[in-house]
mmCIF file with all atom_site columns, C-alpha atoms and ligand atoms in Angstrom:
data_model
loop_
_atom_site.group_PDB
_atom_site.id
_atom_site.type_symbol
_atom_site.label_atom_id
_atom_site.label_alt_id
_atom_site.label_comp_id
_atom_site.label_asym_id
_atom_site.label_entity_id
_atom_site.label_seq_id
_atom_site.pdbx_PDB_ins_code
_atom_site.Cartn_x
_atom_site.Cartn_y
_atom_site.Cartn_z
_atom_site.occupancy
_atom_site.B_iso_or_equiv
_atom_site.pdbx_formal_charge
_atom_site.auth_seq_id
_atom_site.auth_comp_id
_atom_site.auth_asym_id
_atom_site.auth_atom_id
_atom_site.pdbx_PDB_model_num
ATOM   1   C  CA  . UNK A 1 1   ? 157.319 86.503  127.789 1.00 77.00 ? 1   UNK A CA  1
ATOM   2   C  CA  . UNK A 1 2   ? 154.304 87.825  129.742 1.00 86.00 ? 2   UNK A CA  1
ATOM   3   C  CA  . UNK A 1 3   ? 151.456 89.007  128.549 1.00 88.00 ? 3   UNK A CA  1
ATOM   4   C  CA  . UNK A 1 4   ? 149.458 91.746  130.311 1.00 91.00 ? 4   UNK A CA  1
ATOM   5   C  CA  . UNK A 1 5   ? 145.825 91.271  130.952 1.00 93.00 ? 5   UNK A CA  1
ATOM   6   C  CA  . UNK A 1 6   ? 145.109 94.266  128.842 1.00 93.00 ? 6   UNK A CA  1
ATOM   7   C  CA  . UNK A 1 7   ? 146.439 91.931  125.977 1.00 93.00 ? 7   UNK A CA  1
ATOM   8   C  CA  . UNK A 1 8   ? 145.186 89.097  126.681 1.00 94.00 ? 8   UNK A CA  1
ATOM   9   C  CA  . UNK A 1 9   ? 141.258 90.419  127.455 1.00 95.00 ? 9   UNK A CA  1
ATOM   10  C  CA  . UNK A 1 10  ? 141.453 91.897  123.399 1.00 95.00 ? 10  UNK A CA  1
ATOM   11  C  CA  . UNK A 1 11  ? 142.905 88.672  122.262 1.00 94.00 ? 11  UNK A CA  1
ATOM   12  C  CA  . UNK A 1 12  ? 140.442 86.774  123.577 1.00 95.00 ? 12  UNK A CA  1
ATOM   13  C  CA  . UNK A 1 13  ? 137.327 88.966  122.468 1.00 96.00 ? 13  UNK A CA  1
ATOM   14  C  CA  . UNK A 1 14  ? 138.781 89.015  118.795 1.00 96.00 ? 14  UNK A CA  1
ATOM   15  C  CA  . UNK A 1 15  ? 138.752 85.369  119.143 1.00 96.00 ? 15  UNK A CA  1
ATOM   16  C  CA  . UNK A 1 16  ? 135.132 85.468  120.027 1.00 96.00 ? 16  UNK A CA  1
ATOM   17  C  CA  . UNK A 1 17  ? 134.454 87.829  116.814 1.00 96.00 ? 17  UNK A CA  1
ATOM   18  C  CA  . UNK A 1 18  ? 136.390 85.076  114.703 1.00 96.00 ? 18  UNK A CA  1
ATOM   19  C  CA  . UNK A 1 19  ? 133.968 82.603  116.137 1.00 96.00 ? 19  UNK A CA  1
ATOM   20  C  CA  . UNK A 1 20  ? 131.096 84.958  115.662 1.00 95.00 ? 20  UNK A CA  1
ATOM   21  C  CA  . UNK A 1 21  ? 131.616 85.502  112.417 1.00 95.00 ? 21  UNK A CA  1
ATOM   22  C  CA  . UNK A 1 22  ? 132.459 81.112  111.536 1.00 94.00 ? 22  UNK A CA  1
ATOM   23  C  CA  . UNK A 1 23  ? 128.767 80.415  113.387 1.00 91.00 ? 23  UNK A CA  1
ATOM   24  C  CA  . UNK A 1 24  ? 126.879 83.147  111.351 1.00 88.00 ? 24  UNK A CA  1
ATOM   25  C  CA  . UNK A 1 25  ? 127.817 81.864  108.321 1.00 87.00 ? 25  UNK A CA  1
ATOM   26  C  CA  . UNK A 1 26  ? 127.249 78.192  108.432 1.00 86.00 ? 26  UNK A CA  1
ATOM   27  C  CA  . UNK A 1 27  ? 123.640 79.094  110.276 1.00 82.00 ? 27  UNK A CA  1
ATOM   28  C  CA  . UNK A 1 28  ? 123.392 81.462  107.627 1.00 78.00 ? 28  UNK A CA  1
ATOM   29  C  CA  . UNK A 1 29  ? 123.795 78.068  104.967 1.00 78.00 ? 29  UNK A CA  1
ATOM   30  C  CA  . UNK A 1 30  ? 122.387 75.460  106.712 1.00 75.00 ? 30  UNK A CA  1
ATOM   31  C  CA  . UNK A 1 31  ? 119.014 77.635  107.396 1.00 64.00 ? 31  UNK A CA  1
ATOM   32  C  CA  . UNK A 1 32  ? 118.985 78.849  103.716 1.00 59.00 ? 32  UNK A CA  1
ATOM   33  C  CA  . UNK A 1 33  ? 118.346 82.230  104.773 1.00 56.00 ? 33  UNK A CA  1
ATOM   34  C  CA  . UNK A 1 34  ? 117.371 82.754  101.185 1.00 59.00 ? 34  UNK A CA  1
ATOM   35  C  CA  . UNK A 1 35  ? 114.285 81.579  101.467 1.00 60.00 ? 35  UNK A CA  1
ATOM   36  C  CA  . UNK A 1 36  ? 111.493 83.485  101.149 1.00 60.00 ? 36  UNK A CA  1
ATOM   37  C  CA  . UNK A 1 37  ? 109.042 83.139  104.920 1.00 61.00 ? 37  UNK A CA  1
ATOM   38  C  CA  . UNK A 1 38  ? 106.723 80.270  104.993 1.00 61.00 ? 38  UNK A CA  1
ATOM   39  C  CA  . UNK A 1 39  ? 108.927 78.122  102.215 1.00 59.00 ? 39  UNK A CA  1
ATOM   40  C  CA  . UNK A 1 40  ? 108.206 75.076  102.849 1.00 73.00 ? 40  UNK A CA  1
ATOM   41  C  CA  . UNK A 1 41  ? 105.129 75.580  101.518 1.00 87.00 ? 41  UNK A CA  1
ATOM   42  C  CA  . UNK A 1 42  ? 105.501 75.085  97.853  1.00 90.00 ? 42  UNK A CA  1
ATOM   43  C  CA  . UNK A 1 43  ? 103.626 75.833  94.296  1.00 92.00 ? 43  UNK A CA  1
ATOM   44  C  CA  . UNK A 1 44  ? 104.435 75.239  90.369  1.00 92.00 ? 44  UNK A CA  1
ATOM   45  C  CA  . UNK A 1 45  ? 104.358 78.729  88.952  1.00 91.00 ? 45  UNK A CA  1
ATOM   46  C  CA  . UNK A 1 46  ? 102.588 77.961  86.413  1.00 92.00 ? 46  UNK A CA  1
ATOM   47  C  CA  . UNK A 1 47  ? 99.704  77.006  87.580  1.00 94.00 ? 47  UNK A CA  1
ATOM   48  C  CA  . UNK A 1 48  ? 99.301  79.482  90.300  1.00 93.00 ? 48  UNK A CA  1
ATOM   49  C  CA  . UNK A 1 49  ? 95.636  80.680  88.860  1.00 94.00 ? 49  UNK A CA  1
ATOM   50  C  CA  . UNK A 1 50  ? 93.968  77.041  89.065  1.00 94.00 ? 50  UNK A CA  1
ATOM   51  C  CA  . UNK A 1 51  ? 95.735  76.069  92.475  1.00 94.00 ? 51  UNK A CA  1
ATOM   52  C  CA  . UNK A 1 52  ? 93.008  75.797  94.908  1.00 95.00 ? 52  UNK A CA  1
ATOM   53  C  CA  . UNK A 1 53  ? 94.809  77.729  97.394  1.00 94.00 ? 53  UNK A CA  1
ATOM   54  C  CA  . UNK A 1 54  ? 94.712  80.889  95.253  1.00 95.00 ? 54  UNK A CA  1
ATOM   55  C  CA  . UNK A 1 55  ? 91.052  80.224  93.388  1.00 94.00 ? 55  UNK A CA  1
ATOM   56  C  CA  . UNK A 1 56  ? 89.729  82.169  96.684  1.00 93.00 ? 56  UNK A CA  1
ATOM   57  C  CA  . UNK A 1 57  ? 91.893  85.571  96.197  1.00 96.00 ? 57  UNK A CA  1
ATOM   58  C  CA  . UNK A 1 58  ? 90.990  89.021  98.449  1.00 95.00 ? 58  UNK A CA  1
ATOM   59  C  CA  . UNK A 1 59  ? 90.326  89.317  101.693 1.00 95.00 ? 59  UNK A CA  1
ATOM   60  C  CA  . UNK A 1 60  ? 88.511  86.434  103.744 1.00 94.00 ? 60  UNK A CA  1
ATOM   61  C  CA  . UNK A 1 61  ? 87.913  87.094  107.509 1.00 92.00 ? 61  UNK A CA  1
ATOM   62  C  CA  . UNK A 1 62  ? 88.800  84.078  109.724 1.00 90.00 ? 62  UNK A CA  1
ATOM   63  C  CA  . UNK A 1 63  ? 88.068  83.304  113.208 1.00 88.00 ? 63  UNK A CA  1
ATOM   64  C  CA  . UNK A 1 64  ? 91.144  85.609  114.320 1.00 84.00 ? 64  UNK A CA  1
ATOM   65  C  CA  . UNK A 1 65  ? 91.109  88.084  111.932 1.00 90.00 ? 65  UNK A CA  1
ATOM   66  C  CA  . UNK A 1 66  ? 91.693  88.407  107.950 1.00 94.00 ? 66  UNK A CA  1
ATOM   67  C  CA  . UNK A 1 67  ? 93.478  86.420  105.751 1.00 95.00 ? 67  UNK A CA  1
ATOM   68  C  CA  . UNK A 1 68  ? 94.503  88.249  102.090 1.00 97.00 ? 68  UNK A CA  1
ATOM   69  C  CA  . UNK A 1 69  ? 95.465  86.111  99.326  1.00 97.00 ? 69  UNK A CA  1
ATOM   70  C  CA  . UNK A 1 70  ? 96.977  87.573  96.296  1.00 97.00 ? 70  UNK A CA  1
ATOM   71  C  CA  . UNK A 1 71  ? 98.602  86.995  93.058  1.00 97.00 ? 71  UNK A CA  1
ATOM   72  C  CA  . UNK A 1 72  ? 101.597 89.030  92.056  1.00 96.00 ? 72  UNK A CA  1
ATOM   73  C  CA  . UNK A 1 73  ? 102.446 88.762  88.214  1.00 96.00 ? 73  UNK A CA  1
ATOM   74  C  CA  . UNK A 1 74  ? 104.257 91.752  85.819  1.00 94.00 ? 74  UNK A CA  1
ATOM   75  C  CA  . UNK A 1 75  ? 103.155 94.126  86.776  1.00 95.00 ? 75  UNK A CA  1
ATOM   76  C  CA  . UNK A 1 76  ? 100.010 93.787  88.909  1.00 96.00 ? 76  UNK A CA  1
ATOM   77  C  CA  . UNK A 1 77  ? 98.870  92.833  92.195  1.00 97.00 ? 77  UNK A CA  1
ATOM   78  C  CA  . UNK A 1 78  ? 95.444  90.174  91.660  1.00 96.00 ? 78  UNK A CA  1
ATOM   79  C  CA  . UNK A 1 79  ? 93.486  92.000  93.037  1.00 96.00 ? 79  UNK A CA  1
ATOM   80  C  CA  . UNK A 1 80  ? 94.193  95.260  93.240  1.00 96.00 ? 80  UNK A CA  1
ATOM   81  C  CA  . UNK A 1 81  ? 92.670  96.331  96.144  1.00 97.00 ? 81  UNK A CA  1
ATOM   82  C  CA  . UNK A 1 82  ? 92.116  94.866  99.576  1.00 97.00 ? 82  UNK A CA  1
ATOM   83  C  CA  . UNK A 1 83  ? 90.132  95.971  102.773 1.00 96.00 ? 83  UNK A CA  1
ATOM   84  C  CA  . UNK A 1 84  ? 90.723  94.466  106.205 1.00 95.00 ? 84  UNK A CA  1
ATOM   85  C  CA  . UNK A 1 85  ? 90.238  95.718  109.584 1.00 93.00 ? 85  UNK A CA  1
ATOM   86  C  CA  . UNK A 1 86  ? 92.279  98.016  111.989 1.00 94.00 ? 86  UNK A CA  1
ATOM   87  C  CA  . UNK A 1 87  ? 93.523  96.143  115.217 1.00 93.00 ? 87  UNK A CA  1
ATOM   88  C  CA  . UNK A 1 88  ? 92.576  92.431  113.948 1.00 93.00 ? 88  UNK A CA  1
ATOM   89  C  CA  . UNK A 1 89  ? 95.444  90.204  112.578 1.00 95.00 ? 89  UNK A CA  1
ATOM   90  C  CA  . UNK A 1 90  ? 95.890  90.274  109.096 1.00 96.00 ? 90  UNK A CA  1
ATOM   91  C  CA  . UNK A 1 91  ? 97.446  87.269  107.385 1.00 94.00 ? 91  UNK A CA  1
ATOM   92  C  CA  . UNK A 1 92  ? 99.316  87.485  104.234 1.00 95.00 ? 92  UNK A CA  1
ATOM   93  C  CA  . UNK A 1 93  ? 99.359  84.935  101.384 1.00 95.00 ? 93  UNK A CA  1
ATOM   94  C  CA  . UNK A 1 94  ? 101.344 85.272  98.214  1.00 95.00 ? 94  UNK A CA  1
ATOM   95  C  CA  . UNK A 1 95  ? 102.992 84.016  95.114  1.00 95.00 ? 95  UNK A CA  1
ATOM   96  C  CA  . UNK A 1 96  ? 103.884 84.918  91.872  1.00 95.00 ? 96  UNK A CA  1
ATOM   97  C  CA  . UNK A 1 97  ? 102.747 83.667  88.709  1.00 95.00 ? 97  UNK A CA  1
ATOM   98  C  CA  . UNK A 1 98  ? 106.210 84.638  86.808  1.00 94.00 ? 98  UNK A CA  1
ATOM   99  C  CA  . UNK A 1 99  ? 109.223 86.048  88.168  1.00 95.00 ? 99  UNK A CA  1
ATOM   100 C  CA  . UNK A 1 100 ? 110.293 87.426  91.858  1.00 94.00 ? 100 UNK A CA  1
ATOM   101 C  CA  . UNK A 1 101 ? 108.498 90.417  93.173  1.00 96.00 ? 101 UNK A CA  1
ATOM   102 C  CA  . UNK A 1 102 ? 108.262 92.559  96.298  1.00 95.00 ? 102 UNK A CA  1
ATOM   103 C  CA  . UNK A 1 103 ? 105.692 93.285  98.988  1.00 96.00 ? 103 UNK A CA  1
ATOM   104 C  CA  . UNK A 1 104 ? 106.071 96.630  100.739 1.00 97.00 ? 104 UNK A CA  1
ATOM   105 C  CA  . UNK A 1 105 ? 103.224 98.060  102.461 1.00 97.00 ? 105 UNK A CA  1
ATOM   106 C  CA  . UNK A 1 106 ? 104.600 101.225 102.942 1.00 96.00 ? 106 UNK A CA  1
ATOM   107 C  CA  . UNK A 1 107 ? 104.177 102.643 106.506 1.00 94.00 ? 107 UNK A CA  1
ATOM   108 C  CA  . UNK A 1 108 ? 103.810 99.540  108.109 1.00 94.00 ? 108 UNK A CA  1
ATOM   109 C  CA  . UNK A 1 109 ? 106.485 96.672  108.729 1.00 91.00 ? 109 UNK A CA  1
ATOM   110 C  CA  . UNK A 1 110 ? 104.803 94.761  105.965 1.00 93.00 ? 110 UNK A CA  1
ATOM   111 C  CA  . UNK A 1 111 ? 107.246 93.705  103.725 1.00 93.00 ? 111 UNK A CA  1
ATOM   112 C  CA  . UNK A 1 112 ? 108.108 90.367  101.581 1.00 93.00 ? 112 UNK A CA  1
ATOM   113 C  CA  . UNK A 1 113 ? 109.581 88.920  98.777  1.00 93.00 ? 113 UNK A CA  1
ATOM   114 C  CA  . UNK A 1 114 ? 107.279 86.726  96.431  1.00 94.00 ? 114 UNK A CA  1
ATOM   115 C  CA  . UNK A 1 115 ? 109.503 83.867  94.803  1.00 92.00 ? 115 UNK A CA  1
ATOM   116 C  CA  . UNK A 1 116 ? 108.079 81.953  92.019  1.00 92.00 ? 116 UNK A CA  1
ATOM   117 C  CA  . UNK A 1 117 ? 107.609 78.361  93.418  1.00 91.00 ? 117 UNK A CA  1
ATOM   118 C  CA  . UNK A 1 118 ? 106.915 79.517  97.012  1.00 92.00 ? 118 UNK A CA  1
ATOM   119 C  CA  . UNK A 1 119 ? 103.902 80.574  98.763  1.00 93.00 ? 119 UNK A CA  1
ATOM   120 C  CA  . UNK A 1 120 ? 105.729 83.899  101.186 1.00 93.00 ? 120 UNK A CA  1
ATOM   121 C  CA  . UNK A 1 121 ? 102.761 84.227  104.308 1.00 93.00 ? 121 UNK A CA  1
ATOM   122 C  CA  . UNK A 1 122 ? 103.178 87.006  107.367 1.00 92.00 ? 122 UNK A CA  1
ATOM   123 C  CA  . UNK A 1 123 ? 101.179 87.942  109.709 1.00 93.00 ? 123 UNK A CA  1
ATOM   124 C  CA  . UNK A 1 124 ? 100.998 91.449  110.972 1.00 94.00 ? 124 UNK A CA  1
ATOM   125 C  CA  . UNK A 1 125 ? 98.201  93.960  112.890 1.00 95.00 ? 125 UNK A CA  1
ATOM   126 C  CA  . UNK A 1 126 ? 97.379  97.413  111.426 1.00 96.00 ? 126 UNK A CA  1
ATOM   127 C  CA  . UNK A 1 127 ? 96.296  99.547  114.230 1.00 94.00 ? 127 UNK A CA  1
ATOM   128 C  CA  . UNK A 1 128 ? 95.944  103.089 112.205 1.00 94.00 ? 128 UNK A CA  1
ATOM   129 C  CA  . UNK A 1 129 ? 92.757  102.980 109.865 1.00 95.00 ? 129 UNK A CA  1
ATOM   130 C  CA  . UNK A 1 130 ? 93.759  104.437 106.809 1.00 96.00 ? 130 UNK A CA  1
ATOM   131 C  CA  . UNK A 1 131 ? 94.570  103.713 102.789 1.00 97.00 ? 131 UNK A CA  1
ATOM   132 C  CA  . UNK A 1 132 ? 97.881  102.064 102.204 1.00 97.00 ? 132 UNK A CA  1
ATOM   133 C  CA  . UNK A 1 133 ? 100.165 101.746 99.168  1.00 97.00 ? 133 UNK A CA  1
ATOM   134 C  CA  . UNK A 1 134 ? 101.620 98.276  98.430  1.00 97.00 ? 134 UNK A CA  1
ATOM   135 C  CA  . UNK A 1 135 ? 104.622 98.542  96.187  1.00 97.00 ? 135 UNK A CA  1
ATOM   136 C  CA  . UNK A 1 136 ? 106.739 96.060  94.436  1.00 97.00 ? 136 UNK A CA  1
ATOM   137 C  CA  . UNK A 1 137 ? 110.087 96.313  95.670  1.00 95.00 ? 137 UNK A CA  1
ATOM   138 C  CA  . UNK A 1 138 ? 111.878 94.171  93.439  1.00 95.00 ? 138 UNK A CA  1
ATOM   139 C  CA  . UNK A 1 139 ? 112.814 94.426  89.946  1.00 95.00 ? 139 UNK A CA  1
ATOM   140 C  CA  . UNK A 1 140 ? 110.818 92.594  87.946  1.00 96.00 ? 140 UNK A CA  1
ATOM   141 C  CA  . UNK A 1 141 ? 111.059 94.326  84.514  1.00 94.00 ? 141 UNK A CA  1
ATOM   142 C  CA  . UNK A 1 142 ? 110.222 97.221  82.943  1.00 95.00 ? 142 UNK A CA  1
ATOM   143 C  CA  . UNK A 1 143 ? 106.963 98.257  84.231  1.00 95.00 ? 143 UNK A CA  1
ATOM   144 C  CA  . UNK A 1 144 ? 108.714 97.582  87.812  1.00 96.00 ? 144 UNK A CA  1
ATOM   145 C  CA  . UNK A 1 145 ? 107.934 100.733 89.096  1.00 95.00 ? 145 UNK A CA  1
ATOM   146 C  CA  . UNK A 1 146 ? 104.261 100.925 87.865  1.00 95.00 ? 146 UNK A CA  1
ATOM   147 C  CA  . UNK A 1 147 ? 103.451 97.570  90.048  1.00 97.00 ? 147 UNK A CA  1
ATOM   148 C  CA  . UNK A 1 148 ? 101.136 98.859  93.240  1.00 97.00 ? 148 UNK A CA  1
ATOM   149 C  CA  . UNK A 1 149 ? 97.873  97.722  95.027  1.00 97.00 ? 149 UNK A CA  1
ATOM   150 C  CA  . UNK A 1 150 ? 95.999  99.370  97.610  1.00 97.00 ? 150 UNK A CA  1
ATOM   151 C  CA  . UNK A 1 151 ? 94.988  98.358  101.194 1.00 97.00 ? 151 UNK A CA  1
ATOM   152 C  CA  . UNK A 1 152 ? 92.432  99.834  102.777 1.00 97.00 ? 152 UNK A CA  1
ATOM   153 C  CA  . UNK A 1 153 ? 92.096  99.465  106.523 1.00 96.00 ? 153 UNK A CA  1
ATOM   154 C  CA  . UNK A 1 154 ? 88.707  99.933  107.799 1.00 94.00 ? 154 UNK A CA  1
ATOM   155 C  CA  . UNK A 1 155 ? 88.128  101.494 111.407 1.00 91.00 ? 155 UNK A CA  1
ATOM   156 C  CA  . UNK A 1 156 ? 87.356  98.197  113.534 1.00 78.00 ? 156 UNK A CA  1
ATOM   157 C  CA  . UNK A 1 157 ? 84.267  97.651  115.969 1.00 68.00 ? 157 UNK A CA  1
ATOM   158 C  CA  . UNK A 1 158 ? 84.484  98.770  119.471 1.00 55.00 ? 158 UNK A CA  1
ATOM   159 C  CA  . UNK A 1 159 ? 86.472  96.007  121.313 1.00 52.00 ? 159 UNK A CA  1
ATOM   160 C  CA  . UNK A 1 160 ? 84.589  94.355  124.240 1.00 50.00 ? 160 UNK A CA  1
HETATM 161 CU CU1 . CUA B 2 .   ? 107.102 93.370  90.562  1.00 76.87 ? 201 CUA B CU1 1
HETATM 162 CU CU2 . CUA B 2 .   ? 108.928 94.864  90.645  1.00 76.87 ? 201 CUA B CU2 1
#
């Protein structure tokens, strides 16, 4: 029996879907995409507010911009409010002290999950001065949806 090529060009490109679909998945396993970012960096939980790593919290500039370390617990950000500056990398740090949380700063592409047990870090650049809401965007009990902290970015000093 012959095939026409018409047949034979959708055979082969469901074959590639099939094959698609096989590699997804096992990258999808073997990478743990469940992880939260940064994960191999762990922490015990527990002792999240005597860790050295999290004694320093707020905002800290750095050579390259701002790094923001915070402690997310029901229902509060620690602390509660953060300034950094416009157009200067801002690096993230965060954990949780009890269960998993979100990080959303809404407006900007912001966004993480805070796992107990892992330390979640991103990087990211605000360029529009301004006050931003950071909501939890994971249930975490109750008083979920009464879990926010504020970031404030400052206008930045004329670039040279
Ligand atoms: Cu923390 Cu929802």
């Amino acid at each position: 029996m012959k095939v026409p090529l018409y047949e034979k060009i959708w055979m082969w490109a469901s074959g590639v879907l099939v094959v698609a679909f096989v590699v997804t998945i096992v990258v999808g396993l073997a990478g743990s995409a469940l992880q939260p970012p940064s994960h191999v960096e762990t922490i015990d939980p527990t002792k999240v507010w005597n860790d050295p790593r999290f004694k320093q919290r707020g905002a800290t500039p750095t050579a390259a911009g701002t790094t923001v370390v915070m402690i997310a617990m029901m229902f509060a950000y620690q602390p509660a409010e953060v300034r950094v500056t416009a157009g200067k990398p801002v690096t993230f740090r965060l954990t949780s002290s009890d269960v998993t949380h979100g990080f959303s700063i809404v407006g900007t592409n912001g966004n993480t999950m805070v796992v107990p047990g892992y330390i979640s870090q991103f990087t990211t650049v605000f360029r529009t001065p301004g006050e931003y809401l950071i909501v939890c965007n994971e249930y975490c009990g109750l008083s979920h949806h009464l879990m926010f902290a504020k970031l404030i970015v400052e206008e930045g000093r004329a670039q040279p």
